[in-house]
Tab-separated table of C-alpha atoms and ligand atoms in Angstrom:
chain	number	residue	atom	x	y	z
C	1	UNK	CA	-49.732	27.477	69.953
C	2	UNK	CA	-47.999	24.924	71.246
C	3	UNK	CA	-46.315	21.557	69.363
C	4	UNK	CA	-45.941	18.660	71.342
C	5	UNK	CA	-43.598	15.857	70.148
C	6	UNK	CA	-43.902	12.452	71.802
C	7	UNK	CA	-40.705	10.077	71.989
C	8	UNK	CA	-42.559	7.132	72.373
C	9	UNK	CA	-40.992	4.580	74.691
C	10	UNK	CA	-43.437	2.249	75.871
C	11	UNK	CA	-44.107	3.354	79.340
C	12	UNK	CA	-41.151	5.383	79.788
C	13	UNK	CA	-42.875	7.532	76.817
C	14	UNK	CA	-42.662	11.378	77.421
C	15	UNK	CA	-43.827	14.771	75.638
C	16	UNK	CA	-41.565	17.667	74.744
C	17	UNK	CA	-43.780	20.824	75.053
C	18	UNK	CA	-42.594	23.179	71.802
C	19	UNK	CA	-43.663	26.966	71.456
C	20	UNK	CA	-43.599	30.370	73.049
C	21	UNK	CA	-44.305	30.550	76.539
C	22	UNK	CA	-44.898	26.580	77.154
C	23	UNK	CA	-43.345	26.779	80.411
C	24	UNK	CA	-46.360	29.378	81.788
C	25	UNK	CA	-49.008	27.448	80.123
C	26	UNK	CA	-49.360	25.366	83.809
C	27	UNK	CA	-48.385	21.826	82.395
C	28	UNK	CA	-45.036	21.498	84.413
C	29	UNK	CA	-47.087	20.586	87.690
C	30	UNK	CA	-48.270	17.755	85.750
C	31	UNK	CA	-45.025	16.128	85.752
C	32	UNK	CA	-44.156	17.061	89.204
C	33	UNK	CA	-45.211	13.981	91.404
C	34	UNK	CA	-44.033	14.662	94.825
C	35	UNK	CA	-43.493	18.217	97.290
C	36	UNK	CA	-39.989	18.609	96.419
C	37	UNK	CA	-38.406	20.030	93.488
C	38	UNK	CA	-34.464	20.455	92.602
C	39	UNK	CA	-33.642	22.995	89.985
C	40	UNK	CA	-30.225	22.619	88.583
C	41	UNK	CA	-28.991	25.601	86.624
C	42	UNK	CA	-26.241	27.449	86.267
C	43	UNK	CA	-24.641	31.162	86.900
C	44	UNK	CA	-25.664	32.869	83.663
C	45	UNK	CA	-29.215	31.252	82.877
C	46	UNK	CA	-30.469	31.957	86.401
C	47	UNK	CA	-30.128	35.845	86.355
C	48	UNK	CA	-32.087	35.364	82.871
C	49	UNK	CA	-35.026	32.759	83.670
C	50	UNK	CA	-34.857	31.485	87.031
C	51	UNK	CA	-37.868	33.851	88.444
C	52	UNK	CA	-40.087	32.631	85.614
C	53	UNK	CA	-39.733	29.042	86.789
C	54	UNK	CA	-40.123	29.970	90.278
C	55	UNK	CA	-43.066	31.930	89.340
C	56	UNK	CA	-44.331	29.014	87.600
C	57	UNK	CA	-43.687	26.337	89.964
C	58	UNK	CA	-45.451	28.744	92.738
C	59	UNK	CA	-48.863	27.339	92.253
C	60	UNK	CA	-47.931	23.944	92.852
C	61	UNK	CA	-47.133	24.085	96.489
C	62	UNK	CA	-43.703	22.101	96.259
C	63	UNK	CA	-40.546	23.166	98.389
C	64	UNK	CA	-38.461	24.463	95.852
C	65	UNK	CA	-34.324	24.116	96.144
C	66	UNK	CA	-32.371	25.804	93.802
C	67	UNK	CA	-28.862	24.156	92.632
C	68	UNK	CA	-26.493	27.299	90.542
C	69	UNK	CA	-23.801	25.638	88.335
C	70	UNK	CA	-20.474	27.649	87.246
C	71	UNK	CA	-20.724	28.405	83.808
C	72	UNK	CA	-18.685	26.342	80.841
C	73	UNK	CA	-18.383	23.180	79.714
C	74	UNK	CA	-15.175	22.606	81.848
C	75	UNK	CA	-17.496	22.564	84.777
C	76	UNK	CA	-19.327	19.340	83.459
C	77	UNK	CA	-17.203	17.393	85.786
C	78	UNK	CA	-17.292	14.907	88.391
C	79	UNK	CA	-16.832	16.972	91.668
C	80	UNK	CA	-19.778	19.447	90.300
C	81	UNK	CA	-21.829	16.280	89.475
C	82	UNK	CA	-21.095	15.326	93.390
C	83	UNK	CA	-21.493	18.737	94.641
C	84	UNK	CA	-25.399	18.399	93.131
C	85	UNK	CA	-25.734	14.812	94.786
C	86	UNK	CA	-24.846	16.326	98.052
C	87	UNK	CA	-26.803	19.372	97.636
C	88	UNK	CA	-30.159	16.841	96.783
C	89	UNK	CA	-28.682	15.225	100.453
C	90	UNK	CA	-27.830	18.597	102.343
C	91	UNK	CA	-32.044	19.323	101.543
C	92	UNK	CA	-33.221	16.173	102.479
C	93	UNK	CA	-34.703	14.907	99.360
C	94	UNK	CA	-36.419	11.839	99.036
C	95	UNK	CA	-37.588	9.064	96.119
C	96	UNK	CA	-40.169	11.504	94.797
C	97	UNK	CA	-38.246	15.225	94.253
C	98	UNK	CA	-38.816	16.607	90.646
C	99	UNK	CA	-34.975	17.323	89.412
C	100	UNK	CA	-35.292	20.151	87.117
C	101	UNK	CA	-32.912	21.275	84.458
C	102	UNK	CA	-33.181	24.680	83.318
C	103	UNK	CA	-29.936	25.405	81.042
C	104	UNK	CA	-28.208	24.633	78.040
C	105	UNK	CA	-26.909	20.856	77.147
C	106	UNK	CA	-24.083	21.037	79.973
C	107	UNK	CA	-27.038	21.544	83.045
C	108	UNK	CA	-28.939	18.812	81.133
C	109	UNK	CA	-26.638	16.814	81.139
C	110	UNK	CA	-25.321	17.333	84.447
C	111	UNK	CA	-28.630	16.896	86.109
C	112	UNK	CA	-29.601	14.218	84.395
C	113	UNK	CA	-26.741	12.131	85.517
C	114	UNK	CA	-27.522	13.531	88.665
C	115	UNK	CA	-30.945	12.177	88.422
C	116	UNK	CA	-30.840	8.685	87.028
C	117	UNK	CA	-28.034	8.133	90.139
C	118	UNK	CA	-29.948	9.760	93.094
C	119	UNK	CA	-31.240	7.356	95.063
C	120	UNK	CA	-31.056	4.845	92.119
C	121	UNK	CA	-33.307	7.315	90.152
C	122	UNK	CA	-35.899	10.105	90.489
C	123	UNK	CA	-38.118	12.129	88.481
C	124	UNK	CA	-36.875	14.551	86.000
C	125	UNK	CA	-37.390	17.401	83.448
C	126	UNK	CA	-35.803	19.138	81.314
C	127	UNK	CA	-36.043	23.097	80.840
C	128	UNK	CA	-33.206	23.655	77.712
C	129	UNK	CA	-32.796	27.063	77.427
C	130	UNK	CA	-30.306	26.793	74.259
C	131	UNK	CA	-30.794	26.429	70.636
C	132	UNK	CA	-28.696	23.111	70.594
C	133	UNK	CA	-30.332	21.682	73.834
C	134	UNK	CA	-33.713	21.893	72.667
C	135	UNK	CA	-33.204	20.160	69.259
C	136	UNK	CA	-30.918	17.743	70.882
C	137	UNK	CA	-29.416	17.428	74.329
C	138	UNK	CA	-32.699	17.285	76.206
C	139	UNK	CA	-34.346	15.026	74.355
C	140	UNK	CA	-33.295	11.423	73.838
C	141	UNK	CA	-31.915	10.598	77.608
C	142	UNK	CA	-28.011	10.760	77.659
C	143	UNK	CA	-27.081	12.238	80.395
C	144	UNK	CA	-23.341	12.549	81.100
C	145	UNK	CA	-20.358	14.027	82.268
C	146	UNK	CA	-16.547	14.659	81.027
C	147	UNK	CA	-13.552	12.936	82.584
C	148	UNK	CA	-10.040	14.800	81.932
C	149	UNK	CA	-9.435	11.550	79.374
C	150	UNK	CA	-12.704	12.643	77.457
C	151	UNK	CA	-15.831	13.963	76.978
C	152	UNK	CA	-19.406	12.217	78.510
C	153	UNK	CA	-17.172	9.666	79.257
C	154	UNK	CA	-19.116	8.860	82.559
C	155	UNK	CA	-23.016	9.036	82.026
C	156	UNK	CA	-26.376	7.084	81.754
C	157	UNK	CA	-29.269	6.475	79.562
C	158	UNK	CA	-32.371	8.111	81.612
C	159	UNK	CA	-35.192	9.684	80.196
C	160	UNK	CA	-36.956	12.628	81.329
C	161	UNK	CA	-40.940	12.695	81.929
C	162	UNK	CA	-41.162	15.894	80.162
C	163	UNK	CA	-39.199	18.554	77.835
C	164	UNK	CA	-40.462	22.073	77.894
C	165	UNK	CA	-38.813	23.655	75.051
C	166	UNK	CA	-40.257	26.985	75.478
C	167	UNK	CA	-38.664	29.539	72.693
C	168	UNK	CA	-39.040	32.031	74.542
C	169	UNK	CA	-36.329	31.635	76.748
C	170	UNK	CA	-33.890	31.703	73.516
C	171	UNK	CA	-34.529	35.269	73.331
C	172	UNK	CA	-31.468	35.759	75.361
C	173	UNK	CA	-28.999	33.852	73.992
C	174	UNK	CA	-26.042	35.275	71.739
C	175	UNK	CA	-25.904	35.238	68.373
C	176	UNK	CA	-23.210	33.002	68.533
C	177	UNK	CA	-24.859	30.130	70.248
C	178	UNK	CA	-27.838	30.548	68.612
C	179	UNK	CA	-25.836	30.070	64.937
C	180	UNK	CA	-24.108	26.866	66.641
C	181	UNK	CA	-27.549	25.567	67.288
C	182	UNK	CA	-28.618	25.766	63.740
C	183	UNK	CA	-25.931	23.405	63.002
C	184	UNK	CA	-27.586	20.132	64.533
C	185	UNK	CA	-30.951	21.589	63.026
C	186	UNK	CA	-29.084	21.110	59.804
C	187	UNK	CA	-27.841	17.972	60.545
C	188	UNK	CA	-31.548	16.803	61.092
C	189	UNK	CA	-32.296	17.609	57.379
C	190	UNK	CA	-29.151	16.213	56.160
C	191	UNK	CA	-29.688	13.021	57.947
C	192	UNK	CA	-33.387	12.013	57.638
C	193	UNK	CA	-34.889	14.742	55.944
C	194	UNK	CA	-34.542	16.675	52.464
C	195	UNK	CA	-37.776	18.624	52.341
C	196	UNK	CA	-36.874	19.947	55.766
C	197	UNK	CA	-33.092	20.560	54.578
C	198	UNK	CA	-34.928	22.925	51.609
C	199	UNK	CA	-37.638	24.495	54.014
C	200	UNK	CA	-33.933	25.346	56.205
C	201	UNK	CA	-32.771	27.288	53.236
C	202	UNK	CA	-35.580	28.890	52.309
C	203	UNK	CA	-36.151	30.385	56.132
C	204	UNK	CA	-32.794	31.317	56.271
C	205	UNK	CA	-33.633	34.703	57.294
C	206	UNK	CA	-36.535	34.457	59.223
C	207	UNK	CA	-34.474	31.779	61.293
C	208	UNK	CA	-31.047	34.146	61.633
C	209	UNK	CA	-34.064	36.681	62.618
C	210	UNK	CA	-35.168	34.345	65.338
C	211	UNK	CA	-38.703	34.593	63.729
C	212	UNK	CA	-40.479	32.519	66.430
C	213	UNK	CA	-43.020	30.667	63.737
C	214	UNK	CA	-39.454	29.695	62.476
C	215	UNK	CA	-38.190	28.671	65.418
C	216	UNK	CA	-40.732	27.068	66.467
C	217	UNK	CA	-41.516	24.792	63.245
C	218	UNK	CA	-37.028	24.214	63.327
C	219	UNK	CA	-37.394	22.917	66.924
C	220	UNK	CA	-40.638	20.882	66.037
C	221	UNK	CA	-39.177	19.177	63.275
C	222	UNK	CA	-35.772	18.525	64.680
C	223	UNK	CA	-37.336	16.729	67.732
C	224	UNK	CA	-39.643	15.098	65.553
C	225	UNK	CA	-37.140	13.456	63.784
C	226	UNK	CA	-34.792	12.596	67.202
C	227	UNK	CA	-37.917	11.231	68.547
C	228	UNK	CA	-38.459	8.726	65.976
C	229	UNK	CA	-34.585	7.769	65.639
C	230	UNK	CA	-34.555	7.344	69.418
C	231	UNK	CA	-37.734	5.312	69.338
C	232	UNK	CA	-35.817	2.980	67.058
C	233	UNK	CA	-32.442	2.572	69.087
C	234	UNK	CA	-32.760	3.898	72.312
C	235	UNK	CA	-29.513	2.703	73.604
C	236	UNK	CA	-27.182	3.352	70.205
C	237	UNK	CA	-27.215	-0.304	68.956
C	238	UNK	CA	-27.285	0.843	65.256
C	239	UNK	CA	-29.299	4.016	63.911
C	240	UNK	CA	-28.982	5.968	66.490
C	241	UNK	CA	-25.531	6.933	65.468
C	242	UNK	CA	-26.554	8.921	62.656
C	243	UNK	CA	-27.454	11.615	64.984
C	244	UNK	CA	-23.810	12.105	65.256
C	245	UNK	CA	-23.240	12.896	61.835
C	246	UNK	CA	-20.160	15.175	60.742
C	247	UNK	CA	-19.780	14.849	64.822
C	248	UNK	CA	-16.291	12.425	64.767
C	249	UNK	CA	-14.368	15.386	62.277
C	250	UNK	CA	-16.074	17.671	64.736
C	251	UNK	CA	-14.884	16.372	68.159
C	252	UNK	CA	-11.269	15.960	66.316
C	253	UNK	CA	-11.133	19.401	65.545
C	254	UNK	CA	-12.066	20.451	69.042
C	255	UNK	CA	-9.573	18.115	70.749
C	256	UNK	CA	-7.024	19.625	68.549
C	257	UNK	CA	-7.730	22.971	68.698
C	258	UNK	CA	-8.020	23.113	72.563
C	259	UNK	CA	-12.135	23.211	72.997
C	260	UNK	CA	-11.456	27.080	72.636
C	261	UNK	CA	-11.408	28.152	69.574
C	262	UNK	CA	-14.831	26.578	68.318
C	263	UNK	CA	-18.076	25.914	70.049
C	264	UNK	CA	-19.636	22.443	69.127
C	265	UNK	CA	-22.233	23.527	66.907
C	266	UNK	CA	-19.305	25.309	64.944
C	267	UNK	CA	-17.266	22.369	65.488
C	268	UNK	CA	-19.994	20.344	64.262
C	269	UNK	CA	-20.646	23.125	60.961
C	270	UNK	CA	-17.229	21.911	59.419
C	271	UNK	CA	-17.463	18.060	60.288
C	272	UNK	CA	-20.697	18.030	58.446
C	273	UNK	CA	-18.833	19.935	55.340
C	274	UNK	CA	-16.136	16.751	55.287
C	275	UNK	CA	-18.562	14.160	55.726
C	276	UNK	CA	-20.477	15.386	52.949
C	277	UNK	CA	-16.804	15.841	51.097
C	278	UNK	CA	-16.156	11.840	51.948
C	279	UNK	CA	-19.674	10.917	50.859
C	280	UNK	CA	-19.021	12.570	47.561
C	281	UNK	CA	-15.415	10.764	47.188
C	282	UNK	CA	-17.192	7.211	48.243
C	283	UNK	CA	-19.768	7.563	45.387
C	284	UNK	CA	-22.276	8.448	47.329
C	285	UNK	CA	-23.413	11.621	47.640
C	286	UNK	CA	-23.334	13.832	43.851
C	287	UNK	CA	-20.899	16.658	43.833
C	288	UNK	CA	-23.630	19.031	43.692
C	289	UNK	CA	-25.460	17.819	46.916
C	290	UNK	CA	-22.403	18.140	48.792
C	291	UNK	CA	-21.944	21.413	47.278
C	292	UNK	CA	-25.304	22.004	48.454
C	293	UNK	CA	-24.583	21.258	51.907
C	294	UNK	CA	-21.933	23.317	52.263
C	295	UNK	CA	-23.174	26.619	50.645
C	296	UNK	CA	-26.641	25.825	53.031
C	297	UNK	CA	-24.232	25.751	56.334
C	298	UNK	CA	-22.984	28.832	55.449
C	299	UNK	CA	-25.559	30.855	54.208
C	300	UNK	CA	-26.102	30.396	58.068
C	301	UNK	CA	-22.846	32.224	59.264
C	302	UNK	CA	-20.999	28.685	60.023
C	303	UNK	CA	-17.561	27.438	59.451
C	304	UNK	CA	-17.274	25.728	56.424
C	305	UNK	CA	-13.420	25.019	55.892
C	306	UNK	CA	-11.644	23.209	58.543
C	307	UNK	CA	-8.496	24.723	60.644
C	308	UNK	CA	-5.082	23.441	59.267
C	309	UNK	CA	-4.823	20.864	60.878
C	310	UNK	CA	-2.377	17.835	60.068
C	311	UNK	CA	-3.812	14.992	58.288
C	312	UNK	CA	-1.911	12.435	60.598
C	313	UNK	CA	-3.142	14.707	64.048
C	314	UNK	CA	-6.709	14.397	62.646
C	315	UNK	CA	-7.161	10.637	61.944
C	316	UNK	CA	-5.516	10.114	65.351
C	317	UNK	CA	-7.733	12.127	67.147
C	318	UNK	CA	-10.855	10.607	65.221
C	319	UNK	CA	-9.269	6.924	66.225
C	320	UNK	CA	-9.876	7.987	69.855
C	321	UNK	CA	-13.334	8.906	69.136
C	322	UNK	CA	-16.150	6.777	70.786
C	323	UNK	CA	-17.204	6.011	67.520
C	324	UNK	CA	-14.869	3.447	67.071
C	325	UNK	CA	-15.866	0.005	67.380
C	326	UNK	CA	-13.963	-3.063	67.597
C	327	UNK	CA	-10.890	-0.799	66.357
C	328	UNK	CA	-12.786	-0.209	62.973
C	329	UNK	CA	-13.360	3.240	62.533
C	330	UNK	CA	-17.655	4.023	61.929
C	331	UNK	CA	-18.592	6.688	60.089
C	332	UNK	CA	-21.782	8.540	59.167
C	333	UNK	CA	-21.971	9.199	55.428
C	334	UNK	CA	-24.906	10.204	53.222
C	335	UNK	CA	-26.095	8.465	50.341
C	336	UNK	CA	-28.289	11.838	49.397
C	337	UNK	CA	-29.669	14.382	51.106
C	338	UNK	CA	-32.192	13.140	53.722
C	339	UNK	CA	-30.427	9.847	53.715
C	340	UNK	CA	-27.213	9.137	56.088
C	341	UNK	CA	-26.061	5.360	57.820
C	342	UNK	CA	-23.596	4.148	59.785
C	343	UNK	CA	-20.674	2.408	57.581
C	344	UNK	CA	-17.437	0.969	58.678
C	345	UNK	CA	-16.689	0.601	55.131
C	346	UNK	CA	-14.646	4.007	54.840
C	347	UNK	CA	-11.830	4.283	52.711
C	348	UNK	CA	-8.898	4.953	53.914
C	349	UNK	CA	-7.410	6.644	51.004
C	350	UNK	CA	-10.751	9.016	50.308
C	351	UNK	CA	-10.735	9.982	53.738
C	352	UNK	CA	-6.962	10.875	54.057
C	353	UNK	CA	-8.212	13.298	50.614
C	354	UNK	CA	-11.240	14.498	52.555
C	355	UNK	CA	-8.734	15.326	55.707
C	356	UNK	CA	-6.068	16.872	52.724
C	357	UNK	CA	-8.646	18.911	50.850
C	358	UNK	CA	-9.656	20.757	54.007
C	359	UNK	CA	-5.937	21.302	55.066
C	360	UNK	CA	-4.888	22.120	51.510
C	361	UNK	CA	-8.227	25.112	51.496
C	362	UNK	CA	-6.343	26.510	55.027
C	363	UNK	CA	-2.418	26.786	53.321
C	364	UNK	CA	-3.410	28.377	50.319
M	1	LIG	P1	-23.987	25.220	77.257
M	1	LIG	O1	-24.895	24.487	78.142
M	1	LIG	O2	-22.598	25.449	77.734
M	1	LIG	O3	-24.662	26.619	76.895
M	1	LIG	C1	-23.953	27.519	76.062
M	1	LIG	C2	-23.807	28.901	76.748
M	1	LIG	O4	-25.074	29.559	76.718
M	1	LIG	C3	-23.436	28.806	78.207
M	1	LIG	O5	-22.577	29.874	78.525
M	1	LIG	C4	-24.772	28.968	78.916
M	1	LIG	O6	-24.648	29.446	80.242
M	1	LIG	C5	-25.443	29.976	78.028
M	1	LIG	N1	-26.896	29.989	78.041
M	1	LIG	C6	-27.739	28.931	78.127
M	1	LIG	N2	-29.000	29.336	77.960
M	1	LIG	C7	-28.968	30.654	77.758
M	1	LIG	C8	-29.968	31.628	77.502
M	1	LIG	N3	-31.255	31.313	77.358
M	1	LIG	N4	-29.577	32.926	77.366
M	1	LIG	C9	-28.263	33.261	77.455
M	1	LIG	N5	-27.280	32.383	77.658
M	1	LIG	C10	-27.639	31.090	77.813
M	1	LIG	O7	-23.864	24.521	75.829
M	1	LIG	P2	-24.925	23.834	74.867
M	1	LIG	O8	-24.454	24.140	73.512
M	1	LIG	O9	-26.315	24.136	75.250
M	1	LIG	O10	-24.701	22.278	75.176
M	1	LIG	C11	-23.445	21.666	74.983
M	1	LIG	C12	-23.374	20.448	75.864
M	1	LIG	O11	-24.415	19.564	75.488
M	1	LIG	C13	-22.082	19.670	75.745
M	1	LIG	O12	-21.637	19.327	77.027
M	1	LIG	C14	-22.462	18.417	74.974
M	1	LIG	O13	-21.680	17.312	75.306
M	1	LIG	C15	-23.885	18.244	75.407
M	1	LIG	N6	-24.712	17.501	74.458
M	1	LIG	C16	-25.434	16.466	74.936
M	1	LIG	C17	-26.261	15.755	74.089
M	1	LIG	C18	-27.113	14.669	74.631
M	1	LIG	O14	-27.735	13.930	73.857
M	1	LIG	N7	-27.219	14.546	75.933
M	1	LIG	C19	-26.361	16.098	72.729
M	1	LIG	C20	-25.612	17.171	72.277
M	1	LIG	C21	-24.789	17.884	73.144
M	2	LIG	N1	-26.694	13.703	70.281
M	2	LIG	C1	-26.668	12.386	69.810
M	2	LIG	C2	-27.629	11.487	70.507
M	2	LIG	O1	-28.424	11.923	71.300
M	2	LIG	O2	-27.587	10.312	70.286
C-alpha cells in the first residue's frame, strides 16, 4: 500500500510516495519531464540500489547519466558540489534533465543544490535511502552544502517535484543509522504531536525490528507533520524552526566533539534530552514529561546523557549556531508534549544548569 503525503505549496506543491516498493510501482516517469536524467548518488548506496533505479527508469526511454559521490559527510563540499555541475556539463544536459537523488541526506542535499543552480534550476527528485532522509532531509527543500567555517552554510530553498520514500531500500542500512533516524521521528512527536509520541513507545519493538507496517506508518506521520510545518513557513520566518528542536545542543556537541564521535541523529538524541531538561527548569514542561522524553529516547538505544563537555565550550559553540538571531540566542522549548515554539526568552541561568546537569551526570 502506498501513503502519499502532499506538502502543499501552491503550484510548487509535490507528493512524497511512502511504502514498500514505491519506487517500482511506475510513478517516477511521471515526474520525469524531459529525455535526460542525472542520478546523483554516492559510493556505498549505488552497489546497494542503483540497478533498481536503473531498472526502473528503463521503461521511460530517457538517457540515463549516473553521478557516484565519495561517501561521508566531509564530502558535502564545494568542489564535489562543482564536480556534479560539471559532470551535468561534461553530458550535455539541458533545461529539462530530471536530477535524481538516490542517497541519504548528504546526496540530497548535494544534488539539490546542484539542481536549484544548474542552469538557474531544473527538475528534481528525491530517492532518500536513509531513515533520517526520508522523515526529513528530502522533504521540505533545503538543499545545501558545508563550508570549512560551518555546516549548510552555502545552500538554497528548492523543492523537489516528487519524494519516493520507498522502505524498502532501508533494508540495508546499519543498525546504527537506522537508530539515529528514529531520533528526528521522535522529535516529530515531541514537537507537534503527543498521540504519535505514545504510538512511538508503544511500537518500540516492532520499529527497532524494522517492522515495515511500522515503518511505514513512522515515515507517514513524520512527513505528515513536516509537510504541514513547511506549508506554514516555507522559508524559516517563524515555525519552521521547531523542526530543529534539541538540534542547537546537538550541533554543539558535534562541533566539540570533532563530528566523529556521534552521528546527528545521536547528536540530536541528547540535545532533545536538554531541551526537554531546560523546558522543565523554565516552567514549562512537568518533570515527569521530561522524564518521559528521556526514558522514550532511550528505550530506542540513543544517547541520553551528554559528553563532558565544559559549560563555557558549550554555550560558545551554541552562540555560533545559525540559530542565533540578532545576537539573541533562539531556542526550541516545549510547553508539553506535542507542543514546542521558538523563544528567545531563555534564561540564562536555567540553561547554564541544563548545560551543568549534563556535565555533572558525565564526572560522577
Ligand atoms: P548520510 O547521507 O551520510 O548517510 C548515512 C550513511 O548511510 C552514509 O554512509 C551513506 O552512504 C549510508 N547509506 C545511505 N543509504 C543507505 C542504505 N540504504 N543502505 C546502507 N547504507 C546507506 O547521512 P544522513 O543521516 O542520511 O543525512 C545527514 C545529512 O543530511 C547531513 O548532511 C545533514 O546536514 C543533512 N540534513 C539535511 C536536512 C534538510 O532539511 N535538507 C535535514 C536534516 C539533515
Ligand atoms: N531539518 C529542518 C528543516 O528542514 O527545516
Amino acid at each position: 500500500m502506498t501513503r502519499i503525503v502532499t506538502v502543499p505549496l501552491g503550484d510548487r506543491s509535490y507528493p512524497i510516495y511512502i511504502g514498500a516498493g514505491v519506487l517500482r510501482s511506475g510513478r517516477l516517469a511521471e515526474h520525469i519531464a524531459g529525455s535526460q536524467v542525472a542520478i546523483v548518488t554516492n559510493t556505498v548506496v549505488a552497489p546497494l540500489w542503483l540497478k533498481t533505479l536503473n531498472t526502473v527508469l528503463a521503461d521511460s526511454n530517457a538517457k540515463v547519466d549516473v553521478f557516484e559521490l565519495p561517501d561521508g559527510e566531509a564530502e558535502k563540499n564545494l568542489s564535489n558540489y562543482e564536480a556534479i555541475l560539471d559532470f551535468l556539463i561534461a553530458h550535455k544536459h539541458n533545461r529539462s534533465t530530471t536530477v535524481i537523488a538516490l542517497g541519504g541526506g548528504v546526496v540530497g542535499d548535494m544534488a539539490g543544490f546542484a539542481a536549484a543552480t544548474y542552469q538557474r534550476g531544473v527538475r528534481f527528485v528525491q530517492i532518500p535511502t536513509t531513515l533520517l532522509a526520508q522523515v526529513d532531509s528530502s522533504v521540505g527543500g533545503k538543499t545545501a552544502v558545508n563550508h570549512p567555517q560551518g555546516k549548510n552554510l552555502i545552500g538554497a530553498f528548492y523543492q523537489p517535484e516528487a519524494v519516493f520514500a520507498d522502505t524498502e531500500l532501508l533494508a540495508t542500512l546499519p543498525a546504527r543509522e537506522w537508530r539515529a533516524g528514529i531520533a528526528e521521528v521522535i522529535k516529530y512527536g515531541i514537537i507537534q504531536d503527543c498521540n504519535f509520541f505514545n504510538w512511538l513507545i508503544e511500537h518500540n519493538q516492532a520499529l527497532l525490528e524494522m517492522s515495515s507496517d511500522a515503518i511505514i506508518h513512522a515515515v507517514g506521520r513524520s512527513c505528515e507533520i513536516k509537510a504541514e510545518v513547511v506549508a506554514q513557513d516555507e522559508r524559516e520566518g517563524g515555525i519552521r524552526a521547531i523542526l530543529n528542536y534539541g538540534h542547537t545542543f546537538a550541533h554543539a556537541i558535534e562541533a566539540l566533539t570533532g563530528y566523529n564521535t556521534y552521528l546527528h541523529g545521536e547528536a540530536v538524541a541528547i540535545g532533545m534530552v536538554m531541551a526537554a531538561d531546560l523546558s522543565w527548569r523554565q516552567g514549562l514542561l512537568t518533570l515527569n514529561d521530561s522524564a518521559r522524553i528521556k526514558q522514550a529516547i532511550g528505550t530506542f538505544g540513543l544517547p541520553v546523557v551528554p559528553p563532558a563537555l565544559e559549560s563555557e565550550a558549550m554555550l560558545n559553540a551554541m552562540g555560533m549556531d545559525k540559530k542565533v538571531l540578532d545576537g539573541r540566542l533562539r531556542l526550541i522549548l516545549a510547553r508539553s508534549i506535542g507542543d514546542a515554539f521558538v523563544t528567545d526568552a531563555v534564561d540564562q541561568q536555567l540553561l547554564q544548569a541544563t548545560l551543568s546537569a549534563g556535565k555533572r551526570l558525565c564526572d560522577d
